[in-house]
Amino acid sequence: MKKLVVIGAGMASGRLLDHLTQEQASFEVTLFNAEPRGTYNRIMLSSVLAGEKNLDEIMTHPASWYETRGIICRFGEKVIGIDPKGKTVFGEKGPVRYDKLVIATGSSSFIIPMEGSWLDGVIGYRDVEDTLRMIESAGNSVRDVVVIGGGVLGLEAAAGLQARGAHVTVLHNTSYLMNRQLDEVAAGFLRAEIEARGIRVICGAKTQGILGDDGKVTAVEVEGIPPIKADLVVMAAGIKPNVDLAKAAGLDIGRAIKVSASLQTSDPDIYALGECIEFQGLTFGLVAPIFDQAKVLSERLLGRHANFEIKETSTKLKVTGCDLFSAGDFDDEKGTETLVYTDPLNAQYRKVVLKENRVHGVVLYGDTRDGNWFFDLIRSKTDIPSIRETLLFGRAYHDLVLASVDPHHTEQLRAIS
Ligand SMILES: Cc1cc2nc3c(=O)[nH]c(=O)nc-3n(C[C@H](O)[C@H](O)[C@H](O)COP(=O)(O)OP(=O)(O)OC[C@H]3O[C@@H](n4cnc5c(N)ncnc54)[C@H](O)[C@@H]3O)c2cc1C
């Protein structure tokens, strides 16, 4: 059997090995993971932080899962080098030869290089260890937390820590929260909900540095306001693809490891997938495209044809009580038409952007039940003139109207219900 070595047991390689192990074994697989465990659903760390799940519940592929499928696990062992000429990977405890290599090293939290960012008490939000540190801190010594970054990760960290009793301040450098995933109106509703929980939000914040005493963080300096007291600072200001190994091995690197549509790197025997790759100038920070990559790569490794394609993605926030959804391109630009519904009293907002008779983008706040319906309309590029009048009110309303004019449709609906 050929030897396949996989570096990283994260969500990307977990899905890849799901696919590969469903087929007749064609490889002897060795799986390295720097973390001392198998694969878990990283997305659900926010539910662990919020106290809604425990770590066992989010393990998708523990060591036993891999071992029963004949995969050699080298967990808690970092790969420290790759020799592409000798087709060898060097783990901390020794080398392994490969016929094919997969790099799935993911990303690390981007720690903003500012004064004091090295202090004890400044952490990222990426893995189990970060999450446990936050849980332990919030339950013990930590009363004041500053979260730098008001995107999805920062807000999930803030909500979880606040629920555990910490006083939390979120610093966000642009004028409204989640500015990449929401428009200003939806972000306004979100901010009101977050503040109603007792979390302080400062938008347009220019963070200048982190102050400390005796090596430990004490406060965060923000331009124009007094220092904000902090026992813990969580940096949620972006991610940095883990490319050092690939770079040292001489692979082509841009913002991340460059791959083709077959997920092949500049070395024909080395593939890469997940947050550590760059494809057509883009990097990836959501699991939907990464799971597509896993399917494509398994096909390729099995000798079949498949190519990775970029598709639309959607966003949700995993904070109970903050229901929002966005997908596609929802900026008002030339050639677009915008349908909007706002109910400030009930914190409901819907914005649907149309372009060339198709749904181009959507933002929902409050009631997000139609999110996937709109997302399907975007992805399928459905012509909408016939449903335009009812479109904004979502699928259920659309079905009701159809039912009132088309008895056949009423029967269909009855059959479904
Ligand atoms: C708190 C949180 C919430 C998130 N929420 C969402 C969400 O709601 N929706 C969504 O789509 N995405 C979400 N994401 C992003 C999603 O989790 C990532 O896109 C996905 O996990 C990336 O998978 P990956 O396998 O590329 O990297 P990872 O899952 O990070 O796995 C990489 C693995 O490689 C290991 N590794 C790195 N270097 C080495 C080395 N040299 N040797 C051995 N092992 C190594 C690492 O230890 C790690 O275990 C969230 C992420 C976080 C942190």
Tab-separated table of C-alpha atoms and ligand atoms in Angstrom:
chain	number	residue	atom	x	y	z
A	1	MET	CA	0.000	0.000	0.000
A	2	LYS	CA	1.099	3.520	-0.723
A	3	LYS	CA	1.932	5.743	2.202
A	4	LEU	CA	-0.196	8.837	2.793
A	5	VAL	CA	0.926	11.271	5.472
A	6	VAL	CA	-1.486	13.967	6.692
A	7	ILE	CA	-0.276	16.933	8.746
A	8	GLY	CA	-3.017	18.350	10.987
A	9	ALA	CA	-6.113	16.563	12.333
A	10	GLY	CA	-8.463	19.523	12.047
A	11	MET	CA	-11.861	19.837	10.409
A	12	ALA	CA	-10.434	19.684	6.871
A	13	SER	CA	-8.507	16.436	7.252
A	14	GLY	CA	-11.254	14.906	9.421
A	15	ARG	CA	-13.649	15.319	6.491
A	16	LEU	CA	-11.027	14.117	3.997
A	17	LEU	CA	-10.466	10.922	5.984
A	18	ASP	CA	-14.240	10.434	6.311
A	19	HIS	CA	-14.379	10.197	2.533
A	20	LEU	CA	-11.196	8.170	2.058
A	21	THR	CA	-12.095	5.557	4.674
A	22	GLN	CA	-15.445	4.940	2.996
A	23	GLU	CA	-13.551	3.428	0.078
A	24	GLN	CA	-11.478	0.264	-0.034
A	25	ALA	CA	-8.191	1.018	1.773
A	26	SER	CA	-5.700	2.199	-0.792
A	27	PHE	CA	-3.293	3.991	1.517
A	28	GLU	CA	-1.509	3.385	4.775
A	29	VAL	CA	-2.281	6.675	6.523
A	30	THR	CA	-0.208	8.416	9.207
A	31	LEU	CA	-1.913	11.422	10.797
A	32	PHE	CA	0.033	14.031	12.768
A	33	ASN	CA	-1.624	16.578	15.027
A	34	ALA	CA	0.103	19.231	17.081
A	35	GLU	CA	-2.901	19.285	19.415
A	36	PRO	CA	-2.880	16.346	21.861
A	37	ARG	CA	-6.156	14.894	20.542
A	38	GLY	CA	-8.018	13.890	17.412
A	39	THR	CA	-10.495	15.960	15.439
A	40	TYR	CA	-13.203	18.065	17.042
A	41	ASN	CA	-15.811	20.426	15.687
A	42	ARG	CA	-13.891	23.663	16.151
A	43	ILE	CA	-16.999	25.674	15.335
A	44	MET	CA	-18.614	24.360	18.508
A	45	LEU	CA	-15.895	25.771	20.790
A	46	SER	CA	-18.199	28.774	21.183
A	47	SER	CA	-20.929	26.456	22.517
A	48	VAL	CA	-18.392	24.981	24.966
A	49	LEU	CA	-17.407	28.482	26.077
A	50	ALA	CA	-21.076	29.408	26.482
A	51	GLY	CA	-21.560	26.309	28.687
A	52	GLU	CA	-24.002	24.710	26.216
A	53	LYS	CA	-21.784	21.733	25.332
A	54	ASN	CA	-18.805	19.901	26.816
A	55	LEU	CA	-15.618	18.862	25.034
A	56	ASP	CA	-16.635	15.202	24.640
A	57	GLU	CA	-19.757	16.281	22.812
A	58	ILE	CA	-17.790	18.141	20.142
A	59	MET	CA	-15.203	15.390	19.401
A	60	THR	CA	-16.019	14.100	15.921
A	61	HIS	CA	-13.005	11.819	15.361
A	62	PRO	CA	-11.233	10.811	18.596
A	63	ALA	CA	-8.068	8.694	18.328
A	64	SER	CA	-10.235	5.536	18.603
A	65	TRP	CA	-12.163	6.555	15.435
A	66	TYR	CA	-8.952	6.753	13.459
A	67	GLU	CA	-7.376	3.662	15.005
A	68	THR	CA	-10.348	1.422	14.183
A	69	ARG	CA	-9.890	2.482	10.562
A	70	GLY	CA	-6.206	1.519	10.605
A	71	ILE	CA	-4.897	5.091	10.685
A	72	ILE	CA	-1.642	5.596	12.601
A	73	CYS	CA	-2.169	8.525	14.979
A	74	ARG	CA	0.707	10.719	16.070
A	75	PHE	CA	-1.263	13.171	18.178
A	76	GLY	CA	0.465	15.755	20.338
A	77	GLU	CA	3.388	15.582	17.888
A	78	LYS	CA	4.193	18.564	15.736
A	79	VAL	CA	5.713	18.141	12.299
A	80	ILE	CA	8.901	20.193	12.218
A	81	GLY	CA	10.113	19.662	8.674
A	82	ILE	CA	9.347	18.283	5.215
A	83	ASP	CA	11.961	17.014	2.757
A	84	PRO	CA	10.185	16.918	-0.631
A	85	LYS	CA	13.192	15.365	-2.414
A	86	GLY	CA	13.524	12.502	0.072
A	87	LYS	CA	9.688	12.378	0.429
A	88	THR	CA	10.008	12.453	4.201
A	89	VAL	CA	8.147	14.258	6.964
A	90	PHE	CA	9.944	14.945	10.243
A	91	GLY	CA	7.809	14.712	13.357
A	92	GLU	CA	9.171	15.761	16.751
A	93	LYS	CA	9.576	12.060	17.587
A	94	GLY	CA	10.970	10.882	14.260
A	95	PRO	CA	10.624	10.792	10.467
A	96	VAL	CA	8.039	9.077	8.236
A	97	ARG	CA	8.313	8.528	4.493
A	98	TYR	CA	5.419	9.302	2.188
A	99	ASP	CA	4.251	8.670	-1.351
A	100	LYS	CA	1.642	11.434	-1.072
A	101	LEU	CA	1.542	14.177	1.540
A	102	VAL	CA	-1.417	16.332	2.613
A	103	ILE	CA	-0.820	19.577	4.492
A	104	ALA	CA	-3.857	20.626	6.550
A	105	THR	CA	-2.262	22.823	9.182
A	106	GLY	CA	-5.097	25.382	9.414
A	107	SER	CA	-4.487	28.828	10.878
A	108	SER	CA	-3.449	30.500	14.086
A	109	SER	CA	-5.037	33.530	15.724
A	110	PHE	CA	-3.510	36.739	14.454
A	111	ILE	CA	-1.972	38.418	17.490
A	112	ILE	CA	-1.701	42.106	16.615
A	113	PRO	CA	1.939	43.091	17.061
A	114	MET	CA	1.424	45.951	19.513
A	115	GLU	CA	2.997	47.015	22.778
A	116	GLY	CA	2.219	44.423	25.457
A	117	SER	CA	0.801	41.742	23.155
A	118	TRP	CA	3.324	39.285	24.651
A	119	LEU	CA	2.004	39.737	28.214
A	120	ASP	CA	0.548	36.828	30.206
A	121	GLY	CA	-3.228	37.083	29.844
A	122	VAL	CA	-3.230	37.983	26.148
A	123	ILE	CA	-4.638	35.042	24.179
A	124	GLY	CA	-6.139	34.170	20.798
A	125	TYR	CA	-9.341	32.193	20.295
A	126	ARG	CA	-8.556	29.149	18.212
A	127	ASP	CA	-8.454	25.852	20.044
A	128	VAL	CA	-9.463	23.819	23.080
A	129	GLU	CA	-6.613	25.256	25.163
A	130	ASP	CA	-7.716	28.867	24.473
A	131	THR	CA	-11.296	27.950	25.337
A	132	LEU	CA	-10.326	26.206	28.581
A	133	ARG	CA	-8.167	29.172	29.522
A	134	MET	CA	-11.143	31.497	29.065
A	135	ILE	CA	-13.481	29.207	31.024
A	136	GLU	CA	-10.995	28.801	33.853
A	137	SER	CA	-10.183	32.508	33.969
A	138	ALA	CA	-13.818	33.625	33.956
A	139	GLY	CA	-14.568	31.207	36.780
A	140	ASN	CA	-11.655	32.340	38.932
A	141	SER	CA	-9.433	35.361	38.849
A	142	VAL	CA	-10.730	37.234	35.845
A	143	ARG	CA	-13.335	39.918	36.215
A	144	ASP	CA	-12.534	42.280	33.373
A	145	VAL	CA	-12.054	41.068	29.818
A	146	VAL	CA	-11.303	43.059	26.698
A	147	VAL	CA	-12.044	41.363	23.384
A	148	ILE	CA	-10.234	42.936	20.434
A	149	GLY	CA	-12.343	42.391	17.322
A	150	GLY	CA	-16.104	42.668	16.880
A	151	GLY	CA	-16.460	40.006	14.177
A	152	VAL	CA	-18.081	36.580	14.587
A	153	LEU	CA	-15.294	35.120	16.729
A	154	GLY	CA	-14.951	38.172	18.970
A	155	LEU	CA	-18.673	38.417	19.650
A	156	GLU	CA	-18.959	34.696	20.378
A	157	ALA	CA	-16.056	34.984	22.825
A	158	ALA	CA	-17.583	38.082	24.416
A	159	ALA	CA	-21.033	36.495	24.849
A	160	GLY	CA	-19.554	33.299	26.331
A	161	LEU	CA	-17.334	35.158	28.804
A	162	GLN	CA	-20.123	37.510	29.813
A	163	ALA	CA	-22.416	34.536	30.447
A	164	ARG	CA	-19.701	33.178	32.756
A	165	GLY	CA	-19.748	36.346	34.841
A	166	ALA	CA	-16.967	38.487	33.352
A	167	HIS	CA	-17.303	42.214	32.621
A	168	VAL	CA	-16.618	42.345	28.902
A	169	THR	CA	-15.661	45.190	26.576
A	170	VAL	CA	-15.502	44.633	22.807
A	171	LEU	CA	-13.179	46.887	20.814
A	172	HIS	CA	-13.905	47.028	17.101
A	173	ASN	CA	-11.842	49.128	14.738
A	174	THR	CA	-14.511	49.993	12.152
A	175	SER	CA	-17.729	51.950	12.628
A	176	TYR	CA	-20.061	48.956	13.115
A	177	LEU	CA	-19.883	45.337	14.331
A	178	MET	CA	-19.389	42.406	11.917
A	179	ASN	CA	-18.781	44.915	9.131
A	180	ARG	CA	-17.793	42.163	6.692
A	181	GLN	CA	-20.962	40.139	7.199
A	182	LEU	CA	-23.642	42.755	7.971
A	183	ASP	CA	-24.807	46.146	6.805
A	184	GLU	CA	-25.015	49.074	9.194
A	185	VAL	CA	-28.718	48.654	10.058
A	186	ALA	CA	-28.458	44.971	10.974
A	187	ALA	CA	-25.266	45.700	12.894
A	188	GLY	CA	-27.177	48.377	14.844
A	189	PHE	CA	-29.773	45.802	15.965
A	190	LEU	CA	-26.970	43.415	16.884
A	191	ARG	CA	-25.136	46.042	18.906
A	192	ALA	CA	-28.315	46.891	20.838
A	193	GLU	CA	-28.792	43.200	21.717
A	194	ILE	CA	-25.148	42.736	22.749
A	195	GLU	CA	-25.211	45.889	24.891
A	196	ALA	CA	-28.509	44.855	26.486
A	197	ARG	CA	-26.618	41.870	27.907
A	198	GLY	CA	-24.235	44.204	29.680
A	199	ILE	CA	-21.352	43.945	27.205
A	200	ARG	CA	-19.696	47.286	26.473
A	201	VAL	CA	-19.092	47.885	22.759
A	202	ILE	CA	-16.695	50.500	21.401
A	203	CYS	CA	-16.701	50.843	17.613
A	204	GLY	CA	-14.139	52.888	15.720
A	205	ALA	CA	-11.696	51.983	18.509
A	206	LYS	CA	-8.016	52.672	17.864
A	207	THR	CA	-6.292	50.212	20.177
A	208	GLN	CA	-2.847	51.548	21.026
A	209	GLY	CA	-1.290	48.968	23.291
A	210	ILE	CA	-1.694	46.624	26.229
A	211	LEU	CA	-0.464	47.623	29.684
A	212	GLY	CA	0.883	45.169	32.223
A	213	ASP	CA	2.349	44.753	35.664
A	214	ASP	CA	4.812	42.048	36.641
A	215	GLY	CA	4.416	40.404	33.214
A	216	LYS	CA	0.614	40.231	33.498
A	217	VAL	CA	-1.940	42.232	31.552
A	218	THR	CA	-3.710	45.006	33.487
A	219	ALA	CA	-5.389	47.278	30.918
A	220	VAL	CA	-5.832	48.133	27.256
A	221	GLU	CA	-5.056	51.587	25.906
A	222	VAL	CA	-7.482	53.023	23.364
A	223	GLU	CA	-7.007	56.400	21.738
A	224	GLY	CA	-9.116	59.168	23.221
A	225	ILE	CA	-10.469	57.324	26.284
A	226	PRO	CA	-8.989	56.259	29.655
A	227	PRO	CA	-7.284	52.798	29.727
A	228	ILE	CA	-9.792	49.934	30.008
A	229	LYS	CA	-9.077	47.597	32.939
A	230	ALA	CA	-8.399	44.014	31.829
A	231	ASP	CA	-7.320	40.759	33.484
A	232	LEU	CA	-7.640	38.937	30.159
A	233	VAL	CA	-7.362	40.194	26.567
A	234	VAL	CA	-8.796	38.008	23.794
A	235	MET	CA	-7.480	38.841	20.342
A	236	ALA	CA	-10.103	37.988	17.729
A	237	ALA	CA	-8.794	40.208	14.981
A	238	GLY	CA	-8.245	37.681	12.231
A	239	ILE	CA	-6.333	34.524	11.403
A	240	LYS	CA	-2.903	33.741	10.022
A	241	PRO	CA	-2.589	30.635	7.771
A	242	ASN	CA	0.031	28.187	9.099
A	243	VAL	CA	2.457	28.087	6.166
A	244	ASP	CA	5.893	27.951	7.793
A	245	LEU	CA	6.434	24.213	7.119
A	246	ALA	CA	5.387	24.537	3.469
A	247	LYS	CA	7.512	27.628	3.020
A	248	ALA	CA	10.600	25.950	4.483
A	249	ALA	CA	9.985	23.002	2.133
A	250	GLY	CA	10.181	25.380	-0.838
A	251	LEU	CA	6.492	25.232	-1.868
A	252	ASP	CA	4.936	28.258	-3.600
A	253	ILE	CA	3.401	30.556	-1.019
A	254	GLY	CA	1.312	33.685	-1.455
A	255	ARG	CA	-1.016	34.716	1.351
A	256	ALA	CA	-1.114	30.949	2.065
A	257	ILE	CA	-0.019	27.702	0.351
A	258	LYS	CA	-0.841	28.076	-3.334
A	259	VAL	CA	-2.873	25.202	-4.786
A	260	SER	CA	-4.517	24.340	-8.099
A	261	ALA	CA	-8.167	23.268	-8.507
A	262	SER	CA	-7.006	19.711	-7.755
A	263	LEU	CA	-5.602	20.965	-4.404
A	264	GLN	CA	-2.089	20.172	-5.588
A	265	THR	CA	0.717	22.428	-4.376
A	266	SER	CA	3.749	23.360	-6.479
A	267	ASP	CA	5.084	19.845	-5.667
A	268	PRO	CA	3.050	17.175	-7.517
A	269	ASP	CA	3.141	14.758	-4.548
A	270	ILE	CA	2.080	17.311	-1.961
A	271	TYR	CA	-1.526	18.469	-1.585
A	272	ALA	CA	-2.998	21.012	0.812
A	273	LEU	CA	-6.491	21.970	1.950
A	274	GLY	CA	-8.315	24.033	4.561
A	275	GLU	CA	-7.419	27.369	6.062
A	276	CYS	CA	-3.750	26.997	5.123
A	277	ILE	CA	-4.373	27.271	1.354
A	278	GLU	CA	-4.740	29.983	-1.222
A	279	PHE	CA	-6.727	29.286	-4.380
A	280	GLN	CA	-7.245	31.883	-7.117
A	281	GLY	CA	-5.965	34.553	-4.742
A	282	LEU	CA	-8.492	33.661	-2.009
A	283	THR	CA	-8.043	32.106	1.424
A	284	PHE	CA	-10.793	30.302	3.370
A	285	GLY	CA	-12.077	30.772	6.918
A	286	LEU	CA	-15.374	28.875	6.817
A	287	VAL	CA	-15.981	25.138	6.781
A	288	ALA	CA	-18.384	24.970	3.817
A	289	PRO	CA	-15.697	25.510	1.135
A	290	ILE	CA	-13.219	23.459	3.168
A	291	PHE	CA	-15.590	20.472	3.151
A	292	ASP	CA	-15.886	20.874	-0.637
A	293	GLN	CA	-12.081	20.775	-0.813
A	294	ALA	CA	-12.043	17.570	1.271
A	295	LYS	CA	-14.374	15.854	-1.213
A	296	VAL	CA	-12.301	16.983	-4.195
A	297	LEU	CA	-9.040	15.888	-2.612
A	298	SER	CA	-10.356	12.449	-1.664
A	299	GLU	CA	-11.444	11.951	-5.287
A	300	ARG	CA	-8.025	13.015	-6.527
A	301	LEU	CA	-6.199	10.735	-4.088
A	302	LEU	CA	-8.389	7.868	-5.285
A	303	GLY	CA	-7.314	8.606	-8.852
A	304	ARG	CA	-10.593	10.190	-9.975
A	305	HIS	CA	-11.216	13.558	-11.564
A	306	ALA	CA	-12.624	16.436	-9.490
A	307	ASN	CA	-11.954	20.147	-9.253
A	308	PHE	CA	-12.542	22.618	-6.452
A	309	GLU	CA	-14.759	25.602	-7.327
A	310	ILE	CA	-15.455	28.714	-5.328
A	311	LYS	CA	-19.100	29.088	-4.293
A	312	GLU	CA	-21.112	31.635	-2.315
A	313	THR	CA	-20.936	31.281	1.467
A	314	SER	CA	-23.271	32.362	4.244
A	315	THR	CA	-22.754	33.606	7.807
A	316	LYS	CA	-24.553	33.018	11.100
A	317	LEU	CA	-23.603	34.065	14.625
A	318	LYS	CA	-23.680	31.337	17.263
A	319	VAL	CA	-24.870	33.544	20.114
A	320	THR	CA	-28.218	32.460	21.493
A	321	GLY	CA	-30.723	35.275	21.067
A	322	CYS	CA	-28.803	37.086	18.315
A	323	ASP	CA	-30.378	35.662	15.170
A	324	LEU	CA	-28.759	36.931	12.027
A	325	PHE	CA	-27.965	35.579	8.607
A	326	SER	CA	-26.195	37.011	5.606
A	327	ALA	CA	-25.108	35.694	2.227
A	328	GLY	CA	-23.918	36.955	-1.128
A	329	ASP	CA	-23.162	40.549	-1.946
A	330	PHE	CA	-25.581	42.913	-0.220
A	331	ASP	CA	-23.948	46.284	-0.922
A	332	ASP	CA	-26.119	48.765	-2.805
A	333	GLU	CA	-24.133	49.292	-5.956
A	334	LYS	CA	-24.813	50.347	-9.511
A	335	GLY	CA	-27.236	47.975	-11.239
A	336	THR	CA	-28.755	46.618	-8.028
A	337	GLU	CA	-32.239	47.097	-6.537
A	338	THR	CA	-32.882	46.784	-2.821
A	339	LEU	CA	-35.974	45.476	-1.018
A	340	VAL	CA	-36.047	46.349	2.686
A	341	TYR	CA	-38.316	45.614	5.652
A	342	THR	CA	-37.535	47.099	9.076
A	343	ASP	CA	-39.415	46.751	12.360
A	344	PRO	CA	-37.378	48.593	15.021
A	345	LEU	CA	-39.777	47.720	17.850
A	346	ASN	CA	-39.414	43.976	17.315
A	347	ALA	CA	-35.794	44.145	16.093
A	348	GLN	CA	-36.656	42.643	12.719
A	349	TYR	CA	-34.789	43.500	9.540
A	350	ARG	CA	-34.667	42.058	6.044
A	351	LYS	CA	-32.665	43.367	3.152
A	352	VAL	CA	-32.687	41.570	-0.188
A	353	VAL	CA	-30.481	42.919	-2.963
A	354	LEU	CA	-31.462	42.069	-6.538
A	355	LYS	CA	-29.313	42.233	-9.631
A	356	GLU	CA	-30.418	41.278	-13.125
A	357	ASN	CA	-33.634	39.681	-11.780
A	358	ARG	CA	-31.773	37.458	-9.368
A	359	VAL	CA	-31.122	37.524	-5.645
A	360	HIS	CA	-27.620	38.888	-5.285
A	361	GLY	CA	-27.350	39.168	-1.505
A	362	VAL	CA	-29.386	39.014	1.685
A	363	VAL	CA	-29.150	40.224	5.286
A	364	LEU	CA	-31.650	39.035	7.880
A	365	TYR	CA	-31.855	40.059	11.526
A	366	GLY	CA	-34.399	38.742	14.003
A	367	ASP	CA	-36.234	36.091	12.022
A	368	THR	CA	-33.688	34.083	10.047
A	369	ARG	CA	-35.848	31.089	9.160
A	370	ASP	CA	-35.748	32.016	5.477
A	371	GLY	CA	-31.962	32.315	5.372
A	372	ASN	CA	-31.346	29.027	3.607
A	373	TRP	CA	-34.204	29.650	1.160
A	374	PHE	CA	-32.639	32.949	0.112
A	375	PHE	CA	-29.220	31.309	0.045
A	376	ASP	CA	-30.547	28.629	-2.335
A	377	LEU	CA	-31.995	31.356	-4.579
A	378	ILE	CA	-28.570	33.022	-4.676
A	379	ARG	CA	-26.657	29.825	-5.391
A	380	SER	CA	-29.116	28.540	-7.976
A	381	LYS	CA	-29.249	31.977	-9.684
A	382	THR	CA	-33.042	31.607	-9.879
A	383	ASP	CA	-34.942	34.186	-11.952
A	384	ILE	CA	-37.258	35.914	-9.492
A	385	PRO	CA	-39.682	38.175	-11.450
A	386	SER	CA	-42.586	35.777	-10.814
A	387	ILE	CA	-42.022	35.804	-7.025
A	388	ARG	CA	-40.722	39.341	-6.664
A	389	GLU	CA	-43.839	40.743	-4.953
A	390	THR	CA	-43.712	38.288	-2.082
A	391	LEU	CA	-39.984	37.591	-2.067
A	392	LEU	CA	-39.100	39.807	0.872
A	393	PHE	CA	-41.532	38.005	3.168
A	394	GLY	CA	-39.896	34.659	2.630
A	395	ARG	CA	-40.851	31.166	1.693
A	396	ALA	CA	-43.882	30.596	3.938
A	397	TYR	CA	-45.624	33.748	2.719
A	398	HIS	CA	-44.735	32.932	-0.866
A	399	ASP	CA	-46.286	29.458	-0.460
A	400	LEU	CA	-49.429	30.914	1.138
A	401	VAL	CA	-49.974	33.340	-1.728
A	402	LEU	CA	-49.416	30.602	-4.269
A	403	ALA	CA	-51.837	28.362	-2.418
A	404	SER	CA	-54.563	31.033	-2.549
A	405	VAL	CA	-54.353	31.271	-6.332
A	406	ASP	CA	-53.492	27.698	-7.228
A	407	PRO	CA	-55.603	24.861	-5.759
A	408	HIS	CA	-53.059	22.302	-6.906
A	409	HIS	CA	-50.456	24.072	-4.788
A	410	THR	CA	-52.842	23.970	-1.791
A	411	GLU	CA	-52.974	20.204	-2.166
A	412	GLN	CA	-49.209	20.018	-2.356
A	413	LEU	CA	-48.882	22.089	0.818
A	414	ARG	CA	-51.479	19.914	2.584
A	415	ALA	CA	-49.533	16.835	1.561
A	416	ILE	CA	-46.319	18.308	2.957
A	417	SER	CA	-47.861	19.383	6.264
B	1	LIG	C1	-14.237	29.548	17.885
B	1	LIG	C2	-14.403	29.315	16.408
B	1	LIG	C3	-15.672	29.373	15.849
B	1	LIG	C4	-15.832	29.169	14.473
B	1	LIG	N1	-17.081	29.225	13.949
B	1	LIG	C5	-17.280	28.958	12.640
B	1	LIG	C6	-18.590	28.948	12.073
B	1	LIG	O1	-19.579	29.247	12.736
B	1	LIG	N2	-18.718	28.603	10.766
B	1	LIG	C7	-17.645	28.266	9.989
B	1	LIG	O2	-17.828	27.941	8.815
B	1	LIG	N3	-16.380	28.293	10.498
B	1	LIG	C8	-16.173	28.622	11.788
B	1	LIG	N4	-14.902	28.627	12.312
B	1	LIG	C9	-13.766	28.344	11.404
B	1	LIG	C10	-13.552	26.828	11.239
B	1	LIG	O3	-13.449	26.224	12.492
B	1	LIG	C11	-12.284	26.626	10.429
B	1	LIG	O4	-12.512	27.169	9.132
B	1	LIG	C12	-11.885	25.144	10.276
B	1	LIG	O5	-11.704	24.552	11.534
B	1	LIG	C13	-10.576	25.063	9.486
B	1	LIG	O6	-10.199	23.719	9.361
B	1	LIG	P1	-8.680	23.313	9.094
B	1	LIG	O7	-8.631	21.825	9.171
B	1	LIG	O8	-8.176	24.004	7.904
B	1	LIG	O9	-7.872	23.909	10.331
B	1	LIG	P2	-7.956	23.503	11.856
B	1	LIG	O10	-9.307	23.011	12.203
B	1	LIG	O11	-7.392	24.659	12.591
B	1	LIG	O12	-6.958	22.277	12.001
B	1	LIG	C14	-5.579	22.381	11.779
B	1	LIG	C15	-4.872	21.393	12.693
B	1	LIG	O13	-3.516	21.298	12.268
B	1	LIG	C16	-2.692	21.185	13.405
B	1	LIG	N5	-1.327	21.594	13.050
B	1	LIG	C17	-0.907	22.842	12.687
B	1	LIG	N6	0.428	22.837	12.441
B	1	LIG	C18	0.840	21.559	12.639
B	1	LIG	C19	2.117	20.911	12.558
B	1	LIG	N7	3.229	21.572	12.198
B	1	LIG	N8	2.180	19.597	12.855
B	1	LIG	C20	1.072	18.907	13.211
B	1	LIG	N9	-0.154	19.469	13.317
B	1	LIG	C21	-0.268	20.773	13.028
B	1	LIG	C22	-3.352	22.110	14.418
B	1	LIG	O14	-2.977	21.750	15.733
B	1	LIG	C23	-4.837	21.859	14.144
B	1	LIG	O15	-5.360	20.851	14.982
B	1	LIG	C24	-14.699	28.881	13.667
B	1	LIG	C25	-13.413	28.837	14.235
B	1	LIG	C26	-13.269	29.062	15.586
B	1	LIG	C27	-11.883	29.020	16.192
